[in-house]
Amino acid sequence: MRLFIALPLCGDARQALLDVQQDMRNQGVRANFSRAENLHLTLAFLGELEGEAVRAAQEAVLSLKGAAFSLTLDRPGSFGGLYWAGLRKSKPLDALAAQVRRALDQRGLDYDRKPFRAHITLARQVRAAEPFRVELPPVETAAERVVLMQSSRVDGRLTYTPLAERRLNG
Ligand code: ATP
Ligand code: MG
């Protein structure tokens, strides 16, 4: 199964990103927009794992420690046809990503080792006949849950299923 570890996005920040997507639609943009429940920030991408390795990945997530912290989404960005929300630089976020990767290393699990670049994907395959603007007023959100997700297609629909969840201390 295809796995990754992420901070799910909820509350006001999720709504703010849905508003950005709606604003894009209103400007005539067509795209594969991320669904509300799929909005997330990837901390580590593991790829295909089975059996014992999946259990090890669950343990890695359950081993995480630390306090919840706040994040500020403050700028849209794009690369090719992919649009994302970027975040204000955050030491606790970098530390959490590093902790996740250490927990995977300790269990001999492989993951994509590209440097961590925090972003939340809003839309893929963006296409538009006319120029458009993407604006994202700064919005704060709490990082309080780290989740091991399975990524799959259910009836053709991209679906993320939680396999383990660690709550950061209030
Ligand atoms: P799809 O690829 O089906 O359009 P998706 O990219 O959301 O959808 P996955 O490819 O399963 O689904 O990826 C899950 C998460 O991991 C996403 O946040 C994605 O950006 C990230 N990801 C995927 N591949 C890599 C990779 N090689 N390195 C780092 N992150 C990755
Ligand atoms: Mg992908």
mmCIF file with all atom_site columns, C-alpha atoms and ligand atoms in Angstrom:
data_model
loop_
_atom_site.group_PDB
_atom_site.id
_atom_site.type_symbol
_atom_site.label_atom_id
_atom_site.label_alt_id
_atom_site.label_comp_id
_atom_site.label_asym_id
_atom_site.label_entity_id
_atom_site.label_seq_id
_atom_site.pdbx_PDB_ins_code
_atom_site.Cartn_x
_atom_site.Cartn_y
_atom_site.Cartn_z
_atom_site.occupancy
_atom_site.B_iso_or_equiv
_atom_site.pdbx_formal_charge
_atom_site.auth_seq_id
_atom_site.auth_comp_id
_atom_site.auth_asym_id
_atom_site.auth_atom_id
_atom_site.pdbx_PDB_model_num
ATOM   1   C  CA  . MET A 1 1   ? 0.000   0.000  0.000   1.00 0.00 ? 1   MET A CA  1
ATOM   2   C  CA  . ARG A 1 2   ? 1.014   3.575  -0.696  1.00 0.00 ? 2   ARG A CA  1
ATOM   3   C  CA  . LEU A 1 3   ? 1.795   5.463  2.506   1.00 0.00 ? 3   LEU A CA  1
ATOM   4   C  CA  . PHE A 1 4   ? 2.716   8.933  3.681   1.00 0.00 ? 4   PHE A CA  1
ATOM   5   C  CA  . ILE A 1 5   ? 2.832   10.802 6.978   1.00 0.00 ? 5   ILE A CA  1
ATOM   6   C  CA  . ALA A 1 6   ? 1.014   14.102 7.188   1.00 0.00 ? 6   ALA A CA  1
ATOM   7   C  CA  . LEU A 1 7   ? -0.513  16.874 9.219   1.00 0.00 ? 7   LEU A CA  1
ATOM   8   C  CA  . PRO A 1 8   ? -4.191  16.966 8.231   1.00 0.00 ? 8   PRO A CA  1
ATOM   9   C  CA  . LEU A 1 9   ? -5.697  20.383 7.816   1.00 0.00 ? 9   LEU A CA  1
ATOM   10  C  CA  . CYS A 1 10  ? -8.969  21.310 9.446   1.00 0.00 ? 10  CYS A CA  1
ATOM   11  C  CA  . GLY A 1 11  ? -10.963 24.192 10.868  1.00 0.00 ? 11  GLY A CA  1
ATOM   12  C  CA  . ASP A 1 12  ? -10.532 27.774 9.700   1.00 0.00 ? 12  ASP A CA  1
ATOM   13  C  CA  . ALA A 1 13  ? -7.411  27.066 7.690   1.00 0.00 ? 13  ALA A CA  1
ATOM   14  C  CA  . ARG A 1 14  ? -9.178  24.344 5.726   1.00 0.00 ? 14  ARG A CA  1
ATOM   15  C  CA  . GLN A 1 15  ? -12.026 26.746 5.043   1.00 0.00 ? 15  GLN A CA  1
ATOM   16  C  CA  . ALA A 1 16  ? -9.582  29.463 3.971   1.00 0.00 ? 16  ALA A CA  1
ATOM   17  C  CA  . LEU A 1 17  ? -8.058  27.081 1.418   1.00 0.00 ? 17  LEU A CA  1
ATOM   18  C  CA  . LEU A 1 18  ? -11.488 26.045 0.144   1.00 0.00 ? 18  LEU A CA  1
ATOM   19  C  CA  . ASP A 1 19  ? -12.171 29.772 -0.305  1.00 0.00 ? 19  ASP A CA  1
ATOM   20  C  CA  . VAL A 1 20  ? -8.973  30.110 -2.369  1.00 0.00 ? 20  VAL A CA  1
ATOM   21  C  CA  . GLN A 1 21  ? -10.107 27.205 -4.558  1.00 0.00 ? 21  GLN A CA  1
ATOM   22  C  CA  . GLN A 1 22  ? -13.536 28.794 -4.985  1.00 0.00 ? 22  GLN A CA  1
ATOM   23  C  CA  . ASP A 1 23  ? -11.914 32.104 -5.889  1.00 0.00 ? 23  ASP A CA  1
ATOM   24  C  CA  . MET A 1 24  ? -9.912  30.296 -8.580  1.00 0.00 ? 24  MET A CA  1
ATOM   25  C  CA  . ARG A 1 25  ? -13.059 28.635 -9.938  1.00 0.00 ? 25  ARG A CA  1
ATOM   26  C  CA  . ASN A 1 26  ? -14.801 31.999 -10.009 1.00 0.00 ? 26  ASN A CA  1
ATOM   27  C  CA  . GLN A 1 27  ? -11.999 33.267 -12.248 1.00 0.00 ? 27  GLN A CA  1
ATOM   28  C  CA  . GLY A 1 28  ? -12.670 30.457 -14.708 1.00 0.00 ? 28  GLY A CA  1
ATOM   29  C  CA  . VAL A 1 29  ? -9.865  28.182 -13.562 1.00 0.00 ? 29  VAL A CA  1
ATOM   30  C  CA  . ARG A 1 30  ? -10.342 24.492 -14.207 1.00 0.00 ? 30  ARG A CA  1
ATOM   31  C  CA  . ALA A 1 31  ? -8.269  22.020 -12.224 1.00 0.00 ? 31  ALA A CA  1
ATOM   32  C  CA  . ASN A 1 32  ? -8.150  18.859 -10.212 1.00 0.00 ? 32  ASN A CA  1
ATOM   33  C  CA  . PHE A 1 33  ? -8.844  20.599 -6.882  1.00 0.00 ? 33  PHE A CA  1
ATOM   34  C  CA  . SER A 1 34  ? -7.858  18.806 -3.663  1.00 0.00 ? 34  SER A CA  1
ATOM   35  C  CA  . ARG A 1 35  ? -10.970 17.706 -1.817  1.00 0.00 ? 35  ARG A CA  1
ATOM   36  C  CA  . ALA A 1 36  ? -11.580 19.309 1.615   1.00 0.00 ? 36  ALA A CA  1
ATOM   37  C  CA  . GLU A 1 37  ? -10.914 16.118 3.564   1.00 0.00 ? 37  GLU A CA  1
ATOM   38  C  CA  . ASN A 1 38  ? -7.710  15.508 1.596   1.00 0.00 ? 38  ASN A CA  1
ATOM   39  C  CA  . LEU A 1 39  ? -6.042  18.846 2.406   1.00 0.00 ? 39  LEU A CA  1
ATOM   40  C  CA  . HIS A 1 40  ? -2.812  18.054 4.257   1.00 0.00 ? 40  HIS A CA  1
ATOM   41  C  CA  . LEU A 1 41  ? 0.843   18.855 4.710   1.00 0.00 ? 41  LEU A CA  1
ATOM   42  C  CA  . THR A 1 42  ? 3.130   15.914 3.943   1.00 0.00 ? 42  THR A CA  1
ATOM   43  C  CA  . LEU A 1 43  ? 5.926   15.356 6.469   1.00 0.00 ? 43  LEU A CA  1
ATOM   44  C  CA  . ALA A 1 44  ? 7.343   12.223 4.834   1.00 0.00 ? 44  ALA A CA  1
ATOM   45  C  CA  . PHE A 1 45  ? 6.422   10.153 1.795   1.00 0.00 ? 45  PHE A CA  1
ATOM   46  C  CA  . LEU A 1 46  ? 7.054   6.434  2.237   1.00 0.00 ? 46  LEU A CA  1
ATOM   47  C  CA  . GLY A 1 47  ? 5.639   4.998  -0.958  1.00 0.00 ? 47  GLY A CA  1
ATOM   48  C  CA  . GLU A 1 48  ? 4.782   1.304  -1.291  1.00 0.00 ? 48  GLU A CA  1
ATOM   49  C  CA  . LEU A 1 49  ? 5.044   -0.725 1.934   1.00 0.00 ? 49  LEU A CA  1
ATOM   50  C  CA  . GLU A 1 50  ? 3.531   -4.038 2.998   1.00 0.00 ? 50  GLU A CA  1
ATOM   51  C  CA  . GLY A 1 51  ? 3.210   -6.231 6.074   1.00 0.00 ? 51  GLY A CA  1
ATOM   52  C  CA  . GLU A 1 52  ? 5.755   -5.746 8.819   1.00 0.00 ? 52  GLU A CA  1
ATOM   53  C  CA  . ALA A 1 53  ? 6.956   -2.443 7.347   1.00 0.00 ? 53  ALA A CA  1
ATOM   54  C  CA  . VAL A 1 54  ? 3.429   -1.021 7.622   1.00 0.00 ? 54  VAL A CA  1
ATOM   55  C  CA  . ARG A 1 55  ? 3.348   -1.934 11.308  1.00 0.00 ? 55  ARG A CA  1
ATOM   56  C  CA  . ALA A 1 56  ? 6.756   -0.314 11.762  1.00 0.00 ? 56  ALA A CA  1
ATOM   57  C  CA  . ALA A 1 57  ? 5.461   2.859  10.113  1.00 0.00 ? 57  ALA A CA  1
ATOM   58  C  CA  . GLN A 1 58  ? 2.464   2.859  12.465  1.00 0.00 ? 58  GLN A CA  1
ATOM   59  C  CA  . GLU A 1 59  ? 4.840   2.511  15.431  1.00 0.00 ? 59  GLU A CA  1
ATOM   60  C  CA  . ALA A 1 60  ? 6.974   5.353  14.100  1.00 0.00 ? 60  ALA A CA  1
ATOM   61  C  CA  . VAL A 1 61  ? 3.963   7.671  14.125  1.00 0.00 ? 61  VAL A CA  1
ATOM   62  C  CA  . LEU A 1 62  ? 2.812   6.514  17.553  1.00 0.00 ? 62  LEU A CA  1
ATOM   63  C  CA  . SER A 1 63  ? 6.323   7.174  18.924  1.00 0.00 ? 63  SER A CA  1
ATOM   64  C  CA  . LEU A 1 64  ? 6.248   10.893 18.097  1.00 0.00 ? 64  LEU A CA  1
ATOM   65  C  CA  . LYS A 1 65  ? 6.465   13.318 20.989  1.00 0.00 ? 65  LYS A CA  1
ATOM   66  C  CA  . GLY A 1 66  ? 5.987   17.004 21.450  1.00 0.00 ? 66  GLY A CA  1
ATOM   67  C  CA  . ALA A 1 67  ? 3.574   19.841 21.933  1.00 0.00 ? 67  ALA A CA  1
ATOM   68  C  CA  . ALA A 1 68  ? 1.041   21.146 19.458  1.00 0.00 ? 68  ALA A CA  1
ATOM   69  C  CA  . PHE A 1 69  ? 2.063   24.383 17.759  1.00 0.00 ? 69  PHE A CA  1
ATOM   70  C  CA  . SER A 1 70  ? 0.584   26.906 15.421  1.00 0.00 ? 70  SER A CA  1
ATOM   71  C  CA  . LEU A 1 71  ? 1.343   27.403 11.754  1.00 0.00 ? 71  LEU A CA  1
ATOM   72  C  CA  . THR A 1 72  ? 0.588   30.318 9.468   1.00 0.00 ? 72  THR A CA  1
ATOM   73  C  CA  . LEU A 1 73  ? -0.397  29.703 5.868   1.00 0.00 ? 73  LEU A CA  1
ATOM   74  C  CA  . ASP A 1 74  ? 0.619   32.890 4.188   1.00 0.00 ? 74  ASP A CA  1
ATOM   75  C  CA  . ARG A 1 75  ? 1.392   32.575 0.503   1.00 0.00 ? 75  ARG A CA  1
ATOM   76  C  CA  . PRO A 1 76  ? 0.232   30.754 -2.563  1.00 0.00 ? 76  PRO A CA  1
ATOM   77  C  CA  . GLY A 1 77  ? 2.765   29.234 -4.917  1.00 0.00 ? 77  GLY A CA  1
ATOM   78  C  CA  . SER A 1 78  ? 2.800   27.201 -8.081  1.00 0.00 ? 78  SER A CA  1
ATOM   79  C  CA  . PHE A 1 79  ? 5.001   24.947 -10.113 1.00 0.00 ? 79  PHE A CA  1
ATOM   80  C  CA  . GLY A 1 80  ? 3.822   23.986 -13.537 1.00 0.00 ? 80  GLY A CA  1
ATOM   81  C  CA  . GLY A 1 81  ? 0.127   23.229 -13.177 1.00 0.00 ? 81  GLY A CA  1
ATOM   82  C  CA  . LEU A 1 82  ? 0.321   22.526 -9.453  1.00 0.00 ? 82  LEU A CA  1
ATOM   83  C  CA  . TYR A 1 83  ? -0.833  25.184 -6.982  1.00 0.00 ? 83  TYR A CA  1
ATOM   84  C  CA  . TRP A 1 84  ? -0.154  25.064 -3.268  1.00 0.00 ? 84  TRP A CA  1
ATOM   85  C  CA  . ALA A 1 85  ? -0.375  27.081 -0.066  1.00 0.00 ? 85  ALA A CA  1
ATOM   86  C  CA  . GLY A 1 86  ? 2.986   27.881 1.461   1.00 0.00 ? 86  GLY A CA  1
ATOM   87  C  CA  . LEU A 1 87  ? 3.697   28.472 5.128   1.00 0.00 ? 87  LEU A CA  1
ATOM   88  C  CA  . ARG A 1 88  ? 5.617   30.923 7.224   1.00 0.00 ? 88  ARG A CA  1
ATOM   89  C  CA  . LYS A 1 89  ? 8.942   29.442 8.288   1.00 0.00 ? 89  LYS A CA  1
ATOM   90  C  CA  . SER A 1 90  ? 8.386   27.378 11.445  1.00 0.00 ? 90  SER A CA  1
ATOM   91  C  CA  . LYS A 1 91  ? 11.074  25.824 13.606  1.00 0.00 ? 91  LYS A CA  1
ATOM   92  C  CA  . PRO A 1 92  ? 8.613   23.487 15.365  1.00 0.00 ? 92  PRO A CA  1
ATOM   93  C  CA  . LEU A 1 93  ? 7.417   22.259 11.972  1.00 0.00 ? 93  LEU A CA  1
ATOM   94  C  CA  . ASP A 1 94  ? 10.964  21.597 10.734  1.00 0.00 ? 94  ASP A CA  1
ATOM   95  C  CA  . ALA A 1 95  ? 11.699  19.842 14.029  1.00 0.00 ? 95  ALA A CA  1
ATOM   96  C  CA  . LEU A 1 96  ? 8.585   17.675 13.688  1.00 0.00 ? 96  LEU A CA  1
ATOM   97  C  CA  . ALA A 1 97  ? 9.502   16.668 10.129  1.00 0.00 ? 97  ALA A CA  1
ATOM   98  C  CA  . ALA A 1 98  ? 13.003  15.812 11.327  1.00 0.00 ? 98  ALA A CA  1
ATOM   99  C  CA  . GLN A 1 99  ? 11.585  13.794 14.227  1.00 0.00 ? 99  GLN A CA  1
ATOM   100 C  CA  . VAL A 1 100 ? 9.313   11.869 11.852  1.00 0.00 ? 100 VAL A CA  1
ATOM   101 C  CA  . ARG A 1 101 ? 12.239  11.056 9.583   1.00 0.00 ? 101 ARG A CA  1
ATOM   102 C  CA  . ARG A 1 102 ? 14.403  9.949  12.518  1.00 0.00 ? 102 ARG A CA  1
ATOM   103 C  CA  . ALA A 1 103 ? 11.617  7.661  13.732  1.00 0.00 ? 103 ALA A CA  1
ATOM   104 C  CA  . LEU A 1 104 ? 11.501  6.094  10.250  1.00 0.00 ? 104 LEU A CA  1
ATOM   105 C  CA  . ASP A 1 105 ? 15.296  5.796  10.080  1.00 0.00 ? 105 ASP A CA  1
ATOM   106 C  CA  . GLN A 1 106 ? 15.363  4.070  13.476  1.00 0.00 ? 106 GLN A CA  1
ATOM   107 C  CA  . ARG A 1 107 ? 13.005  1.421  12.122  1.00 0.00 ? 107 ARG A CA  1
ATOM   108 C  CA  . GLY A 1 108 ? 14.922  0.955  8.891   1.00 0.00 ? 108 GLY A CA  1
ATOM   109 C  CA  . LEU A 1 109 ? 12.091  2.412  6.813   1.00 0.00 ? 109 LEU A CA  1
ATOM   110 C  CA  . ASP A 1 110 ? 12.825  4.178  3.571   1.00 0.00 ? 110 ASP A CA  1
ATOM   111 C  CA  . TYR A 1 111 ? 11.151  7.404  2.452   1.00 0.00 ? 111 TYR A CA  1
ATOM   112 C  CA  . ASP A 1 112 ? 11.690  10.171 -0.047  1.00 0.00 ? 112 ASP A CA  1
ATOM   113 C  CA  . ARG A 1 113 ? 14.757  11.979 1.297   1.00 0.00 ? 113 ARG A CA  1
ATOM   114 C  CA  . LYS A 1 114 ? 14.371  15.168 -0.669  1.00 0.00 ? 114 LYS A CA  1
ATOM   115 C  CA  . PRO A 1 115 ? 14.697  18.163 1.673   1.00 0.00 ? 115 PRO A CA  1
ATOM   116 C  CA  . PHE A 1 116 ? 11.446  18.951 3.479   1.00 0.00 ? 116 PHE A CA  1
ATOM   117 C  CA  . ARG A 1 117 ? 9.509   21.738 1.723   1.00 0.00 ? 117 ARG A CA  1
ATOM   118 C  CA  . ALA A 1 118 ? 6.264   22.383 3.547   1.00 0.00 ? 118 ALA A CA  1
ATOM   119 C  CA  . HIS A 1 119 ? 3.282   22.994 1.301   1.00 0.00 ? 119 HIS A CA  1
ATOM   120 C  CA  . ILE A 1 120 ? -0.378  22.110 1.030   1.00 0.00 ? 120 ILE A CA  1
ATOM   121 C  CA  . THR A 1 121 ? -1.495  21.141 -2.459  1.00 0.00 ? 121 THR A CA  1
ATOM   122 C  CA  . LEU A 1 122 ? -4.622  23.027 -3.504  1.00 0.00 ? 122 LEU A CA  1
ATOM   123 C  CA  . ALA A 1 123 ? -4.974  22.065 -7.145  1.00 0.00 ? 123 ALA A CA  1
ATOM   124 C  CA  . ARG A 1 124 ? -3.309  19.997 -9.827  1.00 0.00 ? 124 ARG A CA  1
ATOM   125 C  CA  . GLN A 1 125 ? -3.543  20.193 -13.603 1.00 0.00 ? 125 GLN A CA  1
ATOM   126 C  CA  . VAL A 1 126 ? -4.594  23.798 -13.409 1.00 0.00 ? 126 VAL A CA  1
ATOM   127 C  CA  . ARG A 1 127 ? -5.722  25.253 -16.695 1.00 0.00 ? 127 ARG A CA  1
ATOM   128 C  CA  . ALA A 1 128 ? -7.248  28.611 -17.486 1.00 0.00 ? 128 ALA A CA  1
ATOM   129 C  CA  . ALA A 1 129 ? -8.087  30.525 -20.642 1.00 0.00 ? 129 ALA A CA  1
ATOM   130 C  CA  . GLU A 1 130 ? -7.501  33.887 -18.960 1.00 0.00 ? 130 GLU A CA  1
ATOM   131 C  CA  . PRO A 1 131 ? -4.900  35.135 -16.469 1.00 0.00 ? 131 PRO A CA  1
ATOM   132 C  CA  . PHE A 1 132 ? -6.023  34.817 -12.864 1.00 0.00 ? 132 PHE A CA  1
ATOM   133 C  CA  . ARG A 1 133 ? -4.810  35.785 -9.407  1.00 0.00 ? 133 ARG A CA  1
ATOM   134 C  CA  . VAL A 1 134 ? -4.449  33.509 -6.413  1.00 0.00 ? 134 VAL A CA  1
ATOM   135 C  CA  . GLU A 1 135 ? -4.592  35.276 -3.073  1.00 0.00 ? 135 GLU A CA  1
ATOM   136 C  CA  . LEU A 1 136 ? -4.275  33.795 0.374   1.00 0.00 ? 136 LEU A CA  1
ATOM   137 C  CA  . PRO A 1 137 ? -4.719  36.124 3.329   1.00 0.00 ? 137 PRO A CA  1
ATOM   138 C  CA  . PRO A 1 138 ? -2.572  34.797 6.201   1.00 0.00 ? 138 PRO A CA  1
ATOM   139 C  CA  . VAL A 1 139 ? -4.426  32.231 8.281   1.00 0.00 ? 139 VAL A CA  1
ATOM   140 C  CA  . GLU A 1 140 ? -3.318  30.403 11.416  1.00 0.00 ? 140 GLU A CA  1
ATOM   141 C  CA  . THR A 1 141 ? -3.861  26.763 12.117  1.00 0.00 ? 141 THR A CA  1
ATOM   142 C  CA  . ALA A 1 142 ? -2.909  24.350 14.873  1.00 0.00 ? 142 ALA A CA  1
ATOM   143 C  CA  . ALA A 1 143 ? -0.610  21.429 14.158  1.00 0.00 ? 143 ALA A CA  1
ATOM   144 C  CA  . GLU A 1 144 ? -1.986  18.909 16.615  1.00 0.00 ? 144 GLU A CA  1
ATOM   145 C  CA  . ARG A 1 145 ? -2.271  15.534 14.872  1.00 0.00 ? 145 ARG A CA  1
ATOM   146 C  CA  . VAL A 1 146 ? 0.229   13.529 12.858  1.00 0.00 ? 146 VAL A CA  1
ATOM   147 C  CA  . VAL A 1 147 ? -1.308  10.772 10.771  1.00 0.00 ? 147 VAL A CA  1
ATOM   148 C  CA  . LEU A 1 148 ? 0.002   7.794  8.815   1.00 0.00 ? 148 LEU A CA  1
ATOM   149 C  CA  . MET A 1 149 ? -2.143  7.779  5.685   1.00 0.00 ? 149 MET A CA  1
ATOM   150 C  CA  . GLN A 1 150 ? -2.810  5.205  3.061   1.00 0.00 ? 150 GLN A CA  1
ATOM   151 C  CA  . SER A 1 151 ? -3.317  6.750  -0.358  1.00 0.00 ? 151 SER A CA  1
ATOM   152 C  CA  . SER A 1 152 ? -5.541  4.816  -2.727  1.00 0.00 ? 152 SER A CA  1
ATOM   153 C  CA  . ARG A 1 153 ? -8.189  5.154  -5.386  1.00 0.00 ? 153 ARG A CA  1
ATOM   154 C  CA  . VAL A 1 154 ? -11.671 4.194  -4.324  1.00 0.00 ? 154 VAL A CA  1
ATOM   155 C  CA  . ASP A 1 155 ? -14.034 4.120  -7.298  1.00 0.00 ? 155 ASP A CA  1
ATOM   156 C  CA  . GLY A 1 156 ? -11.507 6.270  -9.120  1.00 0.00 ? 156 GLY A CA  1
ATOM   157 C  CA  . ARG A 1 157 ? -11.463 8.812  -6.305  1.00 0.00 ? 157 ARG A CA  1
ATOM   158 C  CA  . LEU A 1 158 ? -8.227  9.736  -4.511  1.00 0.00 ? 158 LEU A CA  1
ATOM   159 C  CA  . THR A 1 159 ? -8.840  8.636  -0.919  1.00 0.00 ? 159 THR A CA  1
ATOM   160 C  CA  . TYR A 1 160 ? -6.634  8.947  2.160   1.00 0.00 ? 160 TYR A CA  1
ATOM   161 C  CA  . THR A 1 161 ? -7.275  6.441  4.953   1.00 0.00 ? 161 THR A CA  1
ATOM   162 C  CA  . PRO A 1 162 ? -5.688  6.977  8.407   1.00 0.00 ? 162 PRO A CA  1
ATOM   163 C  CA  . LEU A 1 163 ? -3.742  3.940  9.666   1.00 0.00 ? 163 LEU A CA  1
ATOM   164 C  CA  . ALA A 1 164 ? -2.249  5.491  12.821  1.00 0.00 ? 164 ALA A CA  1
ATOM   165 C  CA  . GLU A 1 165 ? -2.608  8.844  14.524  1.00 0.00 ? 165 GLU A CA  1
ATOM   166 C  CA  . ARG A 1 166 ? -0.553  10.650 17.133  1.00 0.00 ? 166 ARG A CA  1
ATOM   167 C  CA  . ARG A 1 167 ? -1.965  13.629 18.980  1.00 0.00 ? 167 ARG A CA  1
ATOM   168 C  CA  . LEU A 1 168 ? 0.593   16.269 19.952  1.00 0.00 ? 168 LEU A CA  1
ATOM   169 C  CA  . ASN A 1 169 ? 0.127   17.489 23.529  1.00 0.00 ? 169 ASN A CA  1
ATOM   170 C  CA  . GLY A 1 170 ? -2.317  20.345 23.866  1.00 0.00 ? 170 GLY A CA  1
HETATM 171 P  P1  . ATP B 2 .   ? -2.138  11.707 -7.021  1.00 0.00 ? 1   ATP B P1  1
HETATM 172 O  O1  . ATP B 2 .   ? -0.668  11.400 -7.098  1.00 0.00 ? 1   ATP B O1  1
HETATM 173 O  O2  . ATP B 2 .   ? -2.964  10.481 -7.161  1.00 0.00 ? 1   ATP B O2  1
HETATM 174 O  O3  . ATP B 2 .   ? -2.569  12.794 -7.909  1.00 0.00 ? 1   ATP B O3  1
HETATM 175 P  P2  . ATP B 2 .   ? -1.500  12.625 -4.361  1.00 0.00 ? 1   ATP B P2  1
HETATM 176 O  O4  . ATP B 2 .   ? -0.206  13.151 -4.909  1.00 0.00 ? 1   ATP B O4  1
HETATM 177 O  O5  . ATP B 2 .   ? -2.237  13.468 -3.407  1.00 0.00 ? 1   ATP B O5  1
HETATM 178 O  O6  . ATP B 2 .   ? -2.468  12.248 -5.550  1.00 0.00 ? 1   ATP B O6  1
HETATM 179 P  P3  . ATP B 2 .   ? 0.078   10.497 -3.492  1.00 0.00 ? 1   ATP B P3  1
HETATM 180 O  O7  . ATP B 2 .   ? 0.852   10.541 -4.778  1.00 0.00 ? 1   ATP B O7  1
HETATM 181 O  O8  . ATP B 2 .   ? -0.266  9.167  -2.905  1.00 0.00 ? 1   ATP B O8  1
HETATM 182 O  O9  . ATP B 2 .   ? -1.281  11.261 -3.655  1.00 0.00 ? 1   ATP B O9  1
HETATM 183 O  O10 . ATP B 2 .   ? 0.893   11.353 -2.454  1.00 0.00 ? 1   ATP B O10 1
HETATM 184 C  C1  . ATP B 2 .   ? 0.499   11.530 -1.112  1.00 0.00 ? 1   ATP B C1  1
HETATM 185 C  C2  . ATP B 2 .   ? 1.251   12.725 -0.571  1.00 0.00 ? 1   ATP B C2  1
HETATM 186 O  O11 . ATP B 2 .   ? 2.660   12.497 -0.662  1.00 0.00 ? 1   ATP B O11 1
HETATM 187 C  C3  . ATP B 2 .   ? 1.014   14.015 -1.349  1.00 0.00 ? 1   ATP B C3  1
HETATM 188 O  O12 . ATP B 2 .   ? 1.124   15.099 -0.437  1.00 0.00 ? 1   ATP B O12 1
HETATM 189 C  C4  . ATP B 2 .   ? 2.149   14.075 -2.316  1.00 0.00 ? 1   ATP B C4  1
HETATM 190 O  O13 . ATP B 2 .   ? 2.475   15.397 -2.678  1.00 0.00 ? 1   ATP B O13 1
HETATM 191 C  C5  . ATP B 2 .   ? 3.266   13.473 -1.488  1.00 0.00 ? 1   ATP B C5  1
HETATM 192 N  N1  . ATP B 2 .   ? 4.239   12.796 -2.357  1.00 0.00 ? 1   ATP B N1  1
HETATM 193 C  C6  . ATP B 2 .   ? 3.972   11.939 -3.358  1.00 0.00 ? 1   ATP B C6  1
HETATM 194 N  N2  . ATP B 2 .   ? 5.092   11.471 -3.914  1.00 0.00 ? 1   ATP B N2  1
HETATM 195 C  C7  . ATP B 2 .   ? 6.119   12.056 -3.264  1.00 0.00 ? 1   ATP B C7  1
HETATM 196 C  C8  . ATP B 2 .   ? 7.530   11.985 -3.362  1.00 0.00 ? 1   ATP B C8  1
HETATM 197 N  N3  . ATP B 2 .   ? 8.147   11.223 -4.251  1.00 0.00 ? 1   ATP B N3  1
HETATM 198 N  N4  . ATP B 2 .   ? 8.258   12.739 -2.507  1.00 0.00 ? 1   ATP B N4  1
HETATM 199 C  C9  . ATP B 2 .   ? 7.672   13.512 -1.592  1.00 0.00 ? 1   ATP B C9  1
HETATM 200 N  N5  . ATP B 2 .   ? 6.345   13.621 -1.441  1.00 0.00 ? 1   ATP B N5  1
HETATM 201 C  C10 . ATP B 2 .   ? 5.573   12.917 -2.258  1.00 0.00 ? 1   ATP B C10 1
HETATM 202 MG MG  . MG  B 3 .   ? 1.104   12.102 -6.207  1.00 0.00 ? 2   MG  B MG  1
#
